Coordinates of C-alpha atoms in Angstrom, one line a residue:
M1 CA 21.4 -20.0 -5.8
S2 CA 19.4 -22.2 -8.1
N3 CA 17.3 -21.1 -11.1
L4 CA 13.6 -20.6 -11.0
T5 CA 11.6 -23.8 -11.1
V6 CA 9.0 -23.6 -13.9
T7 CA 5.5 -23.9 -12.6
S8 CA 3.6 -23.5 -15.8
A9 CA 2.6 -26.6 -17.8
I10 CA 2.0 -24.6 -21.0
D11 CA 4.9 -24.0 -23.3
P12 CA 3.4 -22.0 -26.2
S13 CA 5.1 -21.8 -29.5
P14 CA 7.0 -18.5 -30.2
Y15 CA 4.8 -18.1 -33.3
S16 CA 1.8 -17.8 -31.0
C17 CA 3.2 -14.4 -30.0
L18 CA 2.6 -13.0 -33.5
P19 CA -1.0 -11.9 -32.9
F20 CA 0.3 -9.6 -30.1
V21 CA 3.0 -8.3 -32.5
F22 CA 0.4 -7.7 -35.2
L23 CA -1.9 -5.9 -32.8
M24 CA 0.9 -3.6 -31.7
L25 CA 1.7 -2.8 -35.3
M26 CA -1.9 -2.1 -36.1
M27 CA -2.2 0.3 -33.1
A28 CA 1.0 2.0 -34.1
F29 CA 0.6 2.5 -37.9
L30 CA -3.1 2.2 -38.9
P31 CA -4.1 5.5 -37.2
M32 CA -1.7 7.4 -39.6
A33 CA -1.8 5.0 -42.6
G34 CA -4.2 7.2 -44.6
G35 CA -6.7 5.9 -47.1
L36 CA -8.9 2.9 -46.7
P37 CA -6.8 1.2 -43.9
Q38 CA -7.1 4.3 -41.6
R39 CA -10.8 4.7 -42.4
L40 CA -11.5 1.1 -41.5
W41 CA -9.5 1.3 -38.2
E42 CA -10.8 4.6 -36.9
P43 CA -14.3 3.6 -35.9
N44 CA -14.6 1.4 -32.8
L45 CA -16.3 -1.2 -34.9
G46 CA -13.2 -1.4 -37.1
K47 CA -11.0 -1.8 -34.1
A48 CA -13.3 -4.5 -32.7
A49 CA -13.1 -6.5 -35.9
G50 CA -9.3 -6.6 -36.0
V51 CA -9.1 -7.3 -32.3
F52 CA -11.7 -10.1 -32.6
V53 CA -9.7 -11.9 -35.3
L54 CA -6.4 -11.8 -33.5
S55 CA -7.9 -12.7 -30.1
L56 CA -9.9 -15.6 -31.6
T57 CA -6.7 -17.0 -33.0
V58 CA -5.1 -17.1 -29.5
W59 CA -8.2 -18.5 -27.8
L60 CA -8.6 -21.3 -30.3
Y61 CA -4.8 -22.1 -30.0
Y62 CA -4.9 -22.4 -26.3
C63 CA -8.3 -24.1 -26.0
I64 CA -7.4 -26.8 -28.6
A65 CA -3.6 -27.3 -28.3
F66 CA -3.5 -27.1 -24.5
A67 CA -6.9 -28.4 -23.6
S68 CA -5.5 -31.0 -21.2
Q69 CA -2.8 -28.7 -19.8
G70 CA -5.0 -25.9 -18.5
G71 CA -5.3 -23.8 -21.7
V72 CA -8.9 -23.0 -21.2
E73 CA -8.3 -22.0 -17.6
A74 CA -5.4 -19.8 -18.6
M75 CA -7.6 -17.9 -21.1
V76 CA -10.5 -17.7 -18.7
S77 CA -8.1 -16.2 -16.2
Q78 CA -7.1 -13.6 -18.8
L79 CA -10.7 -12.9 -19.4
I80 CA -11.4 -12.3 -15.7
D81 CA -8.4 -10.1 -15.4
W82 CA -9.8 -8.1 -18.3
I83 CA -13.2 -7.8 -16.7
N84 CA -11.6 -6.5 -13.5
F85 CA -9.5 -4.1 -15.4
V86 CA -12.5 -2.8 -17.4
C87 CA -14.6 -2.3 -14.2
L88 CA -11.8 -0.4 -12.5
I89 CA -10.8 2.0 -15.3
G90 CA -14.5 2.3 -16.4
S91 CA -15.4 3.4 -12.9
L92 CA -12.6 5.9 -12.7
Y93 CA -13.5 7.3 -16.2
V94 CA -17.3 7.6 -15.5
V95 CA -16.8 9.1 -12.0
A96 CA -14.2 11.6 -13.4
G97 CA -16.8 12.7 -16.0
G98 CA -18.9 14.1 -13.1
L99 CA -16.0 16.3 -11.9
F100 CA -15.8 19.7 -13.6
C101 CA -13.1 22.3 -13.0
D102 CA -12.6 25.4 -15.2
Y103 CA -10.2 28.3 -15.2
D104 CA -10.9 31.4 -17.3
D105 CA -7.2 32.4 -17.6
L106 CA -4.6 30.8 -19.9
A107 CA -2.6 28.5 -17.8
S108 CA 1.0 29.7 -17.2
P109 CA 4.0 27.3 -17.2
R110 CA 4.1 27.7 -13.4
M111 CA 0.5 26.6 -13.0
N112 CA 0.9 23.7 -15.3
T113 CA 4.0 22.5 -13.5
L114 CA 2.2 22.7 -10.1
I115 CA -0.7 20.7 -11.6
L116 CA 1.7 18.0 -12.7
L117 CA 3.4 18.0 -9.3
F118 CA 0.0 17.7 -7.6
G119 CA -0.8 14.8 -9.9
A120 CA 2.5 13.1 -9.0
V121 CA 1.5 13.0 -5.4
L122 CA -2.2 12.3 -6.0
T123 CA -1.3 9.3 -8.1
N124 CA -0.1 7.4 -5.0
F125 CA -3.6 7.7 -3.4
T126 CA -5.9 7.3 -6.4
G127 CA -3.7 5.3 -8.8
T128 CA -2.3 6.4 -12.1
T129 CA -5.6 5.9 -13.9
G130 CA -7.6 7.8 -11.2
A131 CA -5.2 10.8 -11.1
C132 CA -5.2 11.0 -14.9
M133 CA -9.0 10.9 -15.1
I134 CA -9.3 13.5 -12.3
L135 CA -6.9 16.0 -13.9
I136 CA -6.7 15.5 -17.7
R137 CA -9.9 17.3 -18.7
T138 CA -9.0 20.3 -16.5
F139 CA -5.4 20.3 -17.7
V140 CA -6.5 20.2 -21.4
H141 CA -9.2 22.9 -20.9
I142 CA -6.9 25.5 -19.3
N143 CA -4.3 24.9 -22.1
K144 CA -6.9 24.8 -24.9
A145 CA -5.5 27.7 -26.9
R146 CA -1.9 26.4 -26.9
L147 CA -2.3 22.7 -26.4
A148 CA 0.8 21.0 -27.8
P149 CA 2.4 17.5 -27.7
H150 CA 4.6 18.2 -24.7
H151 CA 1.4 18.8 -22.6
I152 CA 0.2 15.3 -23.4
T153 CA 3.5 13.4 -23.2
F154 CA 4.7 14.9 -20.0
F155 CA 1.3 14.4 -18.4
I156 CA 1.4 10.7 -19.3
M157 CA 5.0 10.4 -18.2
I158 CA 4.6 12.1 -14.8
V159 CA 1.0 11.5 -13.7
G160 CA 0.3 8.3 -15.6
N161 CA 3.4 6.4 -14.9
V162 CA 6.6 7.4 -13.1
S163 CA 4.9 8.9 -10.0
G164 CA 2.9 5.7 -9.1
V165 CA 5.7 3.6 -7.5
L166 CA 5.4 4.7 -3.9
T167 CA 2.3 2.9 -2.7
P168 CA 0.2 -0.2 -3.7
L169 CA -2.6 2.2 -4.7
G170 CA -0.3 4.0 -7.1
D171 CA 0.1 1.5 -10.0
P172 CA -1.1 -2.1 -10.7
P173 CA 2.4 -3.7 -10.2
M174 CA 2.7 -2.2 -6.7
F175 CA -0.8 -3.5 -5.9
I176 CA 0.1 -7.0 -7.2
G177 CA 3.1 -6.9 -4.8
F178 CA 0.8 -5.9 -1.9
L179 CA -1.5 -8.8 -2.7
K180 CA 1.5 -11.2 -2.6
G181 CA 2.8 -10.0 0.8
V182 CA 4.9 -6.9 0.2
P183 CA 4.1 -4.5 3.1
F184 CA 2.0 -1.4 2.3
L185 CA 4.7 1.0 3.3
W186 CA 7.7 -1.0 1.9
M187 CA 8.2 1.3 -1.1
L188 CA 7.9 4.5 1.0
Q189 CA 10.4 3.2 3.5
N190 CA 12.9 2.3 0.7
P191 CA 15.4 5.2 0.2
K192 CA 16.4 4.0 -3.3
I193 CA 12.8 3.9 -4.5
V194 CA 11.8 7.2 -2.9
G195 CA 15.1 8.9 -4.1
S196 CA 14.6 7.6 -7.7
W197 CA 11.0 8.7 -7.7
A198 CA 11.9 12.2 -6.5
M199 CA 14.8 12.5 -9.0
C200 CA 12.7 11.4 -12.0
V201 CA 9.7 13.6 -11.1
M202 CA 11.7 16.7 -10.4
V203 CA 13.8 16.4 -13.6
L204 CA 10.7 15.7 -15.7
L205 CA 9.0 18.7 -14.1
I206 CA 11.9 21.0 -14.9
A207 CA 12.1 19.7 -18.5
F208 CA 8.3 20.3 -18.8
W209 CA 8.6 23.8 -17.5
V210 CA 11.4 24.6 -20.1
H211 CA 9.2 23.3 -23.0
D212 CA 6.1 25.0 -21.7
R213 CA 7.8 28.3 -21.1
R214 CA 8.9 28.3 -24.7
N215 CA 5.4 27.4 -25.9
Y216 CA 3.8 30.1 -23.6
S217 CA 6.2 32.8 -24.7
A218 CA 5.8 32.0 -28.4
Y219 CA 2.0 32.1 -28.0
Y220 CA 2.1 35.7 -27.1
F221 CA 4.2 36.8 -30.1
K222 CA 2.6 36.9 -33.5
G223 CA 4.2 34.7 -36.2
I224 CA 6.2 32.4 -33.9
Q225 CA 5.8 28.7 -34.4
V226 CA 4.4 26.8 -31.4
E227 CA 5.1 23.0 -31.8
N228 CA 4.7 23.4 -35.6
V229 CA 1.5 25.3 -35.2
E230 CA 1.4 28.9 -36.6
V231 CA -0.2 31.3 -34.2
A232 CA -2.0 33.8 -36.4
V233 CA -3.1 36.3 -33.7
A234 CA -1.6 37.0 -30.3
P235 CA -4.2 37.2 -27.6
E236 CA -4.6 40.0 -25.3
A237 CA -3.2 39.6 -21.8
P238 CA -5.8 38.0 -19.5
S239 CA -7.3 40.1 -16.8
D240 CA -10.0 38.8 -14.5
R241 CA -9.4 35.2 -13.2
K242 CA -12.3 33.0 -12.3
N243 CA -12.3 29.5 -11.0
A244 CA -15.2 27.0 -11.1
F245 CA -15.3 23.7 -9.4
R246 CA -18.3 21.3 -9.4
G247 CA -19.0 17.7 -8.8
R248 CA -18.6 16.9 -5.1
A249 CA -20.4 13.6 -5.5
A250 CA -17.6 12.6 -7.9
V251 CA -15.0 13.3 -5.1
F252 CA -16.7 10.9 -2.8
G253 CA -17.0 8.5 -5.6
F254 CA -13.2 8.5 -6.0
L255 CA -12.8 8.0 -2.3
G256 CA -15.2 5.0 -2.5
I257 CA -13.2 3.5 -5.3
V258 CA -9.9 3.8 -3.4
V259 CA -11.4 2.2 -0.3
I260 CA -12.9 -0.7 -2.4
V261 CA -9.5 -1.4 -4.0
F262 CA -7.7 -1.2 -0.7
V263 CA -10.1 -3.5 1.1
Q264 CA -9.8 -5.9 -1.8
G265 CA -6.2 -6.6 -1.0
L266 CA -6.5 -7.1 2.8
P267 CA -5.2 -10.4 4.1
V268 CA -8.7 -11.3 5.4
W269 CA -9.5 -12.5 1.9
G270 CA -6.7 -15.1 2.0
S271 CA -4.2 -14.5 -0.8
G272 CA -6.0 -11.4 -1.9
N273 CA -5.8 -12.7 -5.5
D274 CA -8.9 -14.8 -5.4
R275 CA -11.0 -14.4 -8.6
Y276 CA -14.3 -14.4 -6.8
V277 CA -13.1 -11.6 -4.4
N278 CA -11.9 -9.6 -7.4
L279 CA -15.1 -10.1 -9.3
G280 CA -17.1 -9.2 -6.3
A281 CA -15.1 -6.0 -5.9
S282 CA -15.6 -5.2 -9.6
A283 CA -19.4 -5.7 -9.2
I284 CA -19.4 -3.2 -6.2
L285 CA -17.4 -0.7 -8.4
V286 CA -20.0 -0.9 -11.1
C287 CA -22.8 -0.3 -8.7
L288 CA -21.0 2.7 -7.2
T289 CA -20.3 4.1 -10.6
L290 CA -24.0 3.8 -11.7
T291 CA -25.1 5.5 -8.5
I292 CA -22.7 8.4 -9.1
R293 CA -23.6 8.7 -12.8
Y294 CA -27.4 8.5 -12.6
V295 CA -28.5 9.1 -9.0
V296 CA -26.3 11.5 -7.0
G297 CA -24.0 12.9 -9.6
D298 CA -24.3 16.4 -11.1
P299 CA -25.8 16.0 -14.7
E300 CA -24.5 19.4 -15.7
C301 CA -20.9 18.4 -15.0
Y302 CA -21.3 15.5 -17.5
A303 CA -22.8 18.0 -19.9
L304 CA -20.1 20.5 -19.5
N305 CA -17.5 17.8 -20.0
L306 CA -19.3 16.6 -23.1
F307 CA -19.1 13.2 -21.5
H308 CA -19.7 10.0 -23.5
L309 CA -18.4 6.5 -23.5
G310 CA -16.6 6.5 -26.9
P311 CA -13.0 6.8 -25.5
L312 CA -13.7 4.2 -22.8
I313 CA -15.2 1.8 -25.4
E314 CA -12.1 2.2 -27.5
V315 CA -9.7 1.4 -24.6
V316 CA -11.9 -1.6 -23.6
I317 CA -11.7 -3.0 -27.1
L318 CA -8.0 -2.6 -27.5
F319 CA -7.2 -4.0 -24.1
F320 CA -9.4 -7.0 -24.7
G321 CA -7.0 -7.7 -27.6
L322 CA -4.0 -7.0 -25.5
F323 CA -5.1 -9.2 -22.6
S324 CA -6.0 -12.1 -25.0
T325 CA -2.9 -11.9 -27.2
L326 CA -0.7 -11.3 -24.2
A327 CA -1.3 -14.9 -22.8
P328 CA 1.2 -16.7 -25.1
V329 CA 3.8 -13.9 -24.6
L330 CA 3.8 -14.2 -20.9
G331 CA 3.4 -18.0 -21.0
Y332 CA 6.5 -18.3 -23.2
L333 CA 8.4 -15.9 -21.0
E334 CA 7.5 -17.8 -17.8
F335 CA 8.3 -21.2 -19.3
H336 CA 11.7 -20.1 -20.6
A337 CA 12.6 -17.7 -17.8
T338 CA 15.6 -19.8 -16.8
E339 CA 17.1 -19.2 -20.2
L340 CA 17.3 -15.4 -19.5
N341 CA 20.2 -15.9 -17.0
L342 CA 19.2 -12.9 -14.9
N343 CA 20.9 -12.5 -11.5
Q344 CA 21.8 -8.8 -11.1
P345 CA 19.4 -5.9 -10.1
W346 CA 20.3 -3.8 -13.2
Q347 CA 19.4 -6.8 -15.4
F348 CA 16.0 -7.1 -13.8
F349 CA 15.5 -3.4 -14.1
W350 CA 16.1 -3.2 -17.8
T351 CA 14.5 -6.5 -18.8
S352 CA 11.3 -6.0 -16.8
G353 CA 11.2 -2.4 -18.0
A354 CA 11.7 -3.2 -21.7
L355 CA 8.8 -5.7 -21.5
S356 CA 6.6 -3.3 -19.5
A357 CA 7.0 -0.7 -22.2
V358 CA 5.0 -2.8 -24.6
L359 CA 3.2 -5.3 -22.3
D360 CA 0.8 -4.8 -19.4
N361 CA 3.1 -4.0 -16.5
A362 CA 1.3 -5.9 -13.8
P363 CA 1.9 -9.4 -15.1
T364 CA 5.4 -8.4 -16.2
Y365 CA 6.1 -7.3 -12.6
L366 CA 4.8 -10.6 -11.3
T367 CA 6.8 -12.7 -13.8
F368 CA 10.1 -11.1 -12.9
A369 CA 9.4 -10.9 -9.2
S370 CA 8.7 -14.6 -9.3
L371 CA 11.9 -15.1 -11.3
G372 CA 13.8 -13.2 -8.6
A373 CA 12.2 -15.3 -5.8
G374 CA 13.2 -18.5 -7.7
L375 CA 16.8 -17.6 -7.4
Y376 CA 16.4 -18.3 -3.7
N377 CA 14.2 -21.5 -4.1
A378 CA 11.2 -19.5 -3.0
S379 CA 7.8 -18.6 -4.4
F380 CA 6.5 -15.1 -4.8
N381 CA 3.0 -16.4 -4.6
D382 CA 3.4 -17.3 -0.9
P383 CA 3.1 -14.2 1.4
Q384 CA 5.1 -16.0 4.2
Q385 CA 8.0 -16.7 1.9
V386 CA 7.8 -13.1 0.5
A387 CA 8.1 -11.8 4.1
V388 CA 11.3 -13.9 4.6
L389 CA 12.7 -12.9 1.2
L390 CA 12.3 -9.2 2.0
T391 CA 14.8 -9.6 4.9
V392 CA 17.4 -10.7 2.3
P393 CA 19.2 -7.6 1.1
S394 CA 20.1 -9.0 -2.3
F395 CA 16.4 -10.0 -3.0
S396 CA 15.2 -6.6 -1.8
N397 CA 17.6 -5.0 -4.4
I398 CA 16.0 -7.2 -7.1
L399 CA 12.5 -6.3 -6.1
E400 CA 13.4 -2.6 -6.1
A401 CA 14.7 -3.0 -9.7
V402 CA 11.6 -4.9 -10.8
S403 CA 9.3 -2.4 -9.1
M404 CA 10.9 0.6 -10.7
G405 CA 11.4 -1.0 -14.1
S406 CA 7.8 -2.1 -14.3
V407 CA 6.4 1.3 -13.4
F408 CA 8.9 3.7 -14.9
F409 CA 9.1 2.1 -18.4
G410 CA 5.4 2.0 -18.7
A411 CA 5.6 5.6 -20.0
C412 CA 7.7 4.6 -23.0
T413 CA 4.8 3.8 -25.4
Y414 CA 1.1 4.1 -25.4
L415 CA 0.9 0.4 -24.7
G416 CA 2.9 0.4 -21.5
N417 CA 0.1 1.4 -19.1
A418 CA -3.7 1.7 -19.2
P419 CA -3.8 5.5 -18.5
N420 CA -1.6 6.2 -21.6
L421 CA -4.3 5.0 -24.1
M422 CA -7.1 6.4 -21.8
V423 CA -5.5 9.9 -21.8
K424 CA -4.9 9.8 -25.6
A425 CA -8.5 8.7 -26.4
T426 CA -10.0 11.2 -24.0
V427 CA -8.0 14.2 -25.4
E428 CA -8.7 13.2 -29.0
D429 CA -12.4 13.0 -28.2
M430 CA -12.3 16.4 -26.5
I431 CA -10.6 17.9 -29.5
K432 CA -13.1 16.3 -31.9
R433 CA -16.2 17.3 -30.0
E434 CA -15.3 20.8 -28.7
G435 CA -13.2 22.2 -31.5
G436 CA -10.9 25.2 -31.2
Y437 CA -7.7 23.3 -30.3
P438 CA -4.5 23.6 -32.3
P439 CA -3.9 20.8 -34.8
H440 CA -1.6 17.8 -34.0
A441 CA -1.8 18.5 -30.3
V442 CA -1.9 14.7 -29.6
P443 CA 1.1 12.9 -30.8
N444 CA 0.7 9.7 -32.8
F445 CA 2.3 6.4 -31.6
L446 CA 5.8 7.1 -33.1
M447 CA 5.8 10.8 -32.3
Y448 CA 4.9 10.0 -28.7
M449 CA 8.0 7.7 -28.4
A450 CA 10.1 10.4 -30.1
W451 CA 9.1 12.8 -27.3
V452 CA 9.4 10.5 -24.3
L453 CA 12.5 8.4 -24.9
P454 CA 15.0 11.2 -25.0
H455 CA 13.7 12.4 -21.6
L456 CA 13.3 9.0 -20.0
L457 CA 16.3 7.0 -21.1
P458 CA 19.0 9.2 -19.4
L459 CA 16.9 9.0 -16.2
F460 CA 16.8 5.2 -16.4
V461 CA 20.6 5.1 -16.6
I462 CA 20.8 7.2 -13.4
V463 CA 18.3 4.9 -11.7
M464 CA 20.4 1.9 -12.7
F465 CA 23.3 3.3 -10.8
I466 CA 21.1 4.1 -7.8
I467 CA 19.9 0.5 -7.7
G468 CA 23.5 -0.8 -8.2
I469 CA 25.1 -2.6 -11.0

């Protein structure tokens, strides 16, 4: 087997990766820095200023240093990817705002666990972002009185990441594979992927139930600490239960989004990755969203959800910086991929996973899938070659590892996947606008990692042995 032939003509300096590093550090530490730095960062205008400076640095570097090597085209491609990303998550966020579900009773650990299990299945039909936006407001509302960090972290781990590996609709890496020629049902027909998915989801659900049972029991006994929050008065046991569900137009809106995304990847469009097809699909998504929001949607649902665009704008700004500053990171990785000396599935699993924890997982998946195809003198950008590669057991093992690494590790940090930041911003906005929530319910960047890594890393070790070492 030969090494991957480098197809990129751009070899960025490793120093050009510093803007991405600076952006990660700003996102991790400025929200809890205190004083003037925190006050400057908190408004969206402050975030936009920092993102603009770092992004402009990368844009100028690529457009000047690599003008004759496709630098402008590379950055324009990143811009188009960002536009498509914004249109998709924006559509999901706005349509979800027109869906209102309430429950008068305090959610029990059993109910919360069932909601997360439902989300784990729903994710593979609506995508991680769609499932998160459908469920997060309801999940937070019914746990309002005792909302704690474990609610947010396990929701992101299960619904926002791990559960999206079974279909191309589940998570962007899987959709990228579908566009490149991986059959729609390939993941569902793969025992290793399905087994790893079931094992991770079940173990995380059990761990969540244990944490939530402790939280629930403590809430009903005066003076017991609940996730470092003192409960002053124990509530009376709830009696009458009442459910409320509104927003049928939003349900049809979600179905429309799923259909548009699915049709976008059909072979009739050629490679399925044509920028004009993607931009056309994004334009249709925007039109559908505006129709749901202002024509057929229920205005009272948006009022009950205290809907506004603040959290979406925050994510849009931050991901503009991530998409821009990510270009030299991925470019450097692609150009120097042969130096990584990867040839075993477990190596692909941990390496693609480690990068997916801090980078966007879709390009990370594509990079390592391409690297794996290069071991067989093939291209992952050619659907016909991909079809042949999938008949080779050793390549299938590599693609299994890249698929699970790219999806599972996305839960490790807030940067690993778009729903992570979206959920964080949405819940923080709900707490700020509604009031009545326990303090410190949403963990900061470092506290989030302290919650998820002890639960995820042992599971990743088990998955490594399932894949094969």
